[in-house]
mmCIF file of C-alpha atoms in Angstrom:
data_model
loop_
_atom_site.group_PDB
_atom_site.id
_atom_site.type_symbol
_atom_site.label_atom_id
_atom_site.label_comp_id
_atom_site.label_asym_id
_atom_site.label_seq_id
_atom_site.Cartn_x
_atom_site.Cartn_y
_atom_site.Cartn_z
ATOM 1 C CA UNK J 5 0.165 -20.208 19.396
ATOM 2 C CA UNK J 6 -0.787 -19.495 15.899
ATOM 3 C CA UNK J 7 -4.075 -19.093 14.000
ATOM 4 C CA UNK J 8 -4.021 -20.307 10.420
ATOM 5 C CA UNK J 9 -6.471 -18.814 7.907
ATOM 6 C CA UNK J 10 -7.472 -21.656 5.170
ATOM 7 C CA UNK J 11 -8.810 -20.420 1.837
ATOM 8 C CA UNK J 12 -9.490 -22.341 -1.418
ATOM 9 C CA UNK J 13 -10.970 -21.690 -4.977
ATOM 10 C CA UNK J 14 -10.880 -17.973 -5.376
ATOM 11 C CA UNK J 15 -11.407 -18.096 -9.002
ATOM 12 C CA UNK J 16 -10.543 -14.540 -9.529
ATOM 13 C CA UNK J 17 -13.338 -13.235 -7.278
ATOM 14 C CA UNK J 18 -11.245 -10.057 -6.014
ATOM 15 C CA UNK J 19 -14.285 -8.877 -4.223
ATOM 16 C CA UNK J 20 -15.170 -11.864 -2.014
ATOM 17 C CA UNK J 21 -11.374 -12.291 -1.463
ATOM 18 C CA UNK J 22 -11.139 -8.562 -0.303
ATOM 19 C CA UNK J 23 -13.834 -9.540 2.229
ATOM 20 C CA UNK J 24 -12.030 -12.765 3.410
ATOM 21 C CA UNK J 25 -8.802 -10.788 3.809
ATOM 22 C CA UNK J 26 -10.548 -8.163 6.046
ATOM 23 C CA UNK J 27 -12.032 -10.612 8.245
ATOM 24 C CA UNK J 28 -8.753 -12.558 8.481
ATOM 25 C CA UNK J 29 -6.892 -9.429 9.521
ATOM 26 C CA UNK J 30 -9.372 -9.137 12.311
ATOM 27 C CA UNK J 31 -8.541 -12.713 13.882
ATOM 28 C CA UNK J 32 -5.655 -12.055 13.654
ATOM 29 C CA UNK J 33 -4.273 -14.807 11.705
ATOM 30 C CA UNK J 34 -0.475 -15.291 11.504
ATOM 31 C CA UNK J 35 -0.399 -17.734 8.618
ATOM 32 C CA UNK J 36 -2.552 -18.116 5.412
ATOM 33 C CA UNK J 37 -3.003 -21.399 3.384
ATOM 34 C CA UNK J 38 -4.516 -21.367 -0.079
ATOM 35 C CA UNK J 39 -5.632 -24.742 -1.441
ATOM 36 C CA UNK J 40 -5.373 -23.836 -5.003
ATOM 37 C CA UNK J 41 -7.533 -22.198 -7.870
ATOM 38 C CA UNK J 42 -6.302 -18.729 -7.452
ATOM 39 C CA UNK J 43 -6.655 -18.622 -11.210
ATOM 40 C CA UNK J 44 -5.293 -15.541 -12.304
ATOM 41 C CA UNK J 45 -1.712 -14.253 -11.238
ATOM 42 C CA UNK J 46 -3.190 -11.015 -9.907
ATOM 43 C CA UNK J 47 -4.943 -12.971 -6.891
ATOM 44 C CA UNK J 48 -1.243 -13.701 -5.795
ATOM 45 C CA UNK J 49 -0.575 -10.068 -5.682
ATOM 46 C CA UNK J 50 -3.906 -9.307 -4.014
ATOM 47 C CA UNK J 51 -2.954 -11.803 -1.156
ATOM 48 C CA UNK J 52 0.632 -10.482 -1.075
ATOM 49 C CA UNK J 53 -0.408 -6.731 -0.766
ATOM 50 C CA UNK J 54 -3.094 -7.496 1.878
ATOM 51 C CA UNK J 55 -1.329 -10.169 4.171
ATOM 52 C CA UNK J 56 2.291 -9.608 5.484
ATOM 53 C CA UNK J 57 2.712 -12.892 7.321
ATOM 54 C CA UNK J 58 3.466 -16.285 5.631
ATOM 55 C CA UNK J 59 1.362 -17.295 2.796
ATOM 56 C CA UNK J 60 1.605 -21.010 1.581
ATOM 57 C CA UNK J 61 -0.159 -22.059 -1.711
ATOM 58 C CA UNK J 62 -0.418 -25.143 -3.820
ATOM 59 C CA UNK J 63 -1.762 -25.514 -7.451
ATOM 60 C CA UNK J 64 -5.240 -26.116 -8.383
ATOM 61 C CA UNK J 65 -6.526 -27.394 -11.753
ATOM 62 C CA UNK J 66 -7.455 -23.935 -13.015
ATOM 63 C CA UNK J 67 -4.250 -22.395 -12.313
ATOM 64 C CA UNK J 68 -2.958 -22.274 -15.898
ATOM 65 C CA UNK J 69 -0.197 -19.676 -16.099
ATOM 66 C CA UNK J 70 2.181 -21.217 -13.323
ATOM 67 C CA UNK J 71 5.167 -19.321 -14.522
ATOM 68 C CA UNK J 72 3.240 -16.029 -14.053
ATOM 69 C CA UNK J 73 1.899 -17.211 -10.658
ATOM 70 C CA UNK J 74 5.535 -17.819 -9.472
ATOM 71 C CA UNK J 75 6.642 -14.409 -10.897
ATOM 72 C CA UNK J 76 3.941 -12.711 -8.854
ATOM 73 C CA UNK J 77 4.743 -14.729 -5.869
ATOM 74 C CA UNK J 78 8.539 -13.856 -6.092
ATOM 75 C CA UNK J 79 7.533 -10.150 -5.588
ATOM 76 C CA UNK J 80 6.566 -11.098 -1.985
ATOM 77 C CA UNK J 81 9.057 -12.621 0.304
ATOM 78 C CA UNK J 82 6.256 -14.154 2.446
ATOM 79 C CA UNK J 83 4.691 -16.121 -0.437
ATOM 80 C CA UNK J 84 5.730 -19.630 -1.048
ATOM 81 C CA UNK J 85 3.977 -21.618 -3.915
ATOM 82 C CA UNK J 86 4.738 -25.303 -3.230
ATOM 83 C CA UNK J 87 3.487 -26.978 -6.404
ATOM 84 C CA UNK J 88 1.074 -29.775 -5.994
ATOM 85 C CA UNK J 89 1.716 -30.654 -2.391
ATOM 86 C CA UNK J 90 2.675 -28.602 0.674
ATOM 87 C CA UNK J 91 3.929 -30.106 3.860
ATOM 88 C CA UNK J 92 4.550 -27.653 6.766
ATOM 89 C CA UNK J 93 4.832 -27.635 10.504
ATOM 90 C CA UNK J 94 3.551 -24.711 12.483
ATOM 91 C CA UNK J 95 3.719 -24.780 16.320
ATOM 92 C CA UNK J 96 4.241 -28.410 16.136
ATOM 93 C CA UNK J 97 1.179 -29.230 13.917
ATOM 94 C CA UNK J 98 2.024 -31.222 11.000
ATOM 95 C CA UNK J 99 0.214 -29.847 7.958
ATOM 96 C CA UNK J 100 -0.316 -31.260 4.428
ATOM 97 C CA UNK J 101 -2.151 -29.101 1.833
ATOM 98 C CA UNK J 102 -3.083 -29.983 -1.759
ATOM 99 C CA UNK J 103 -6.169 -29.247 -4.086
ATOM 100 C CA UNK J 104 -7.849 -32.593 -4.269
ATOM 101 C CA UNK J 105 -10.048 -34.625 -1.930
ATOM 102 C CA UNK J 106 -9.023 -37.778 -3.417
ATOM 103 C CA UNK J 107 -5.340 -36.973 -2.472
ATOM 104 C CA UNK J 108 -6.328 -35.475 0.821
ATOM 105 C CA UNK J 109 -7.962 -38.426 2.255
ATOM 106 C CA UNK J 110 -5.002 -40.777 2.024
ATOM 107 C CA UNK J 111 -2.541 -38.062 3.481
ATOM 108 C CA UNK J 112 -4.918 -37.846 6.438
ATOM 109 C CA UNK J 113 -5.282 -41.545 6.756
ATOM 110 C CA UNK J 114 -1.478 -41.935 6.602
ATOM 111 C CA UNK J 115 -1.154 -40.887 10.402
ATOM 112 C CA UNK J 116 1.580 -38.482 9.251
ATOM 113 C CA UNK J 117 -0.329 -35.163 9.691
ATOM 114 C CA UNK J 118 -2.422 -33.549 12.279
ATOM 115 C CA UNK J 119 -4.095 -31.136 9.613
ATOM 116 C CA UNK J 120 -4.825 -31.826 5.885
ATOM 117 C CA UNK J 121 -6.355 -29.086 3.863
ATOM 118 C CA UNK J 122 -7.694 -29.461 0.352
ATOM 119 C CA UNK J 123 -10.197 -27.665 -2.026
ATOM 120 C CA UNK J 124 -11.401 -28.451 -5.516
ATOM 121 C CA UNK J 125 -15.030 -29.426 -4.875
ATOM 122 C CA UNK J 126 -16.022 -26.018 -3.464
ATOM 123 C CA UNK J 127 -17.744 -27.791 -0.456
ATOM 124 C CA UNK J 128 -16.879 -26.970 3.115
ATOM 125 C CA UNK J 129 -15.985 -29.951 4.885
ATOM 126 C CA UNK J 130 -14.444 -31.208 8.278
ATOM 127 C CA UNK J 131 -13.865 -34.871 9.498
ATOM 128 C CA UNK J 132 -11.474 -36.290 12.114
ATOM 129 C CA UNK J 133 -9.472 -39.149 10.771
ATOM 130 C CA UNK J 134 -7.690 -40.718 13.524
ATOM 131 C CA UNK J 135 -5.541 -38.028 14.913
ATOM 132 C CA UNK J 136 -5.882 -35.882 11.710
ATOM 133 C CA UNK J 137 -8.321 -33.111 10.956
ATOM 134 C CA UNK J 138 -9.205 -33.532 7.189
ATOM 135 C CA UNK J 139 -10.684 -29.904 5.998
ATOM 136 C CA UNK J 140 -11.875 -28.024 3.150
ATOM 137 C CA UNK J 141 -12.539 -24.387 3.821
ATOM 138 C CA UNK J 142 -15.228 -24.266 0.974
ATOM 139 C CA UNK J 143 -14.799 -21.615 -1.763
ATOM 140 C CA UNK J 144 -13.928 -17.896 -1.791
ATOM 141 C CA UNK J 145 -15.517 -17.702 -5.357
ATOM 142 C CA UNK J 146 -19.187 -18.045 -4.154
ATOM 143 C CA UNK J 147 -20.566 -19.527 -7.340
ATOM 144 C CA UNK J 148 -21.850 -22.999 -5.725
ATOM 145 C CA UNK J 149 -22.934 -21.672 -2.428
ATOM 146 C CA UNK J 150 -22.085 -19.290 0.422
ATOM 147 C CA UNK J 151 -18.252 -18.291 0.178
ATOM 148 C CA UNK J 152 -16.375 -19.166 3.154
ATOM 149 C CA UNK J 153 -12.774 -19.867 4.641
ATOM 150 C CA UNK J 154 -11.557 -21.674 7.628
ATOM 151 C CA UNK J 155 -9.564 -20.890 10.807
ATOM 152 C CA UNK J 156 -7.438 -23.429 12.550
ATOM 153 C CA UNK J 157 -5.987 -22.626 15.975
ATOM 154 C CA UNK J 158 -2.725 -24.363 16.767
ATOM 155 C CA UNK J 159 -3.243 -23.778 20.643
ATOM 156 C CA UNK J 160 -6.410 -25.944 20.989
ATOM 157 C CA UNK J 161 -6.306 -27.479 17.534
ATOM 158 C CA UNK J 162 -9.784 -26.283 16.661
ATOM 159 C CA UNK J 163 -11.140 -25.665 13.300
ATOM 160 C CA UNK J 164 -13.842 -23.153 12.571
ATOM 161 C CA UNK J 165 -15.623 -22.594 9.212
ATOM 162 C CA UNK J 166 -15.906 -18.759 8.534
ATOM 163 C CA UNK J 167 -18.718 -17.679 6.153
ATOM 164 C CA UNK J 168 -18.094 -14.456 4.344
ATOM 165 C CA UNK J 169 -21.775 -13.379 4.814
ATOM 166 C CA UNK J 170 -23.276 -13.111 8.540
#
């Protein structure tokens, strides 16, 4: 079974991202999802250099230089940038990921997914929507509150918010 680390809204905070990646390595997660707003392309490199397992990302509204984001991602065979929406399956768990809550909710309500992840508003969130878990891991940035990320375990299908500060 697989542990999936879920991050969002890094907004170039390399220091908080370093902390999160250290904690993710200790879990140990086998898959990393990023729900957008990497912002600068060097964040893609930071992810790829620190996490050897599959990384899936979607665009956020602050990801301006998409060409350069893709050029950086191409340097790392484990990174896939999906565009606005990612649809994945990990250990039989059907996952959708995008940046916006107003898109995530209908995805969760569709009945097509077991886990829907989003970001954008920087607010950690969890809700059971039918058979689907709708989650926002909060922000890595740390501007609007305490930085956090989330961990989903495919074995027992549990979601745990992971604050960066103890």
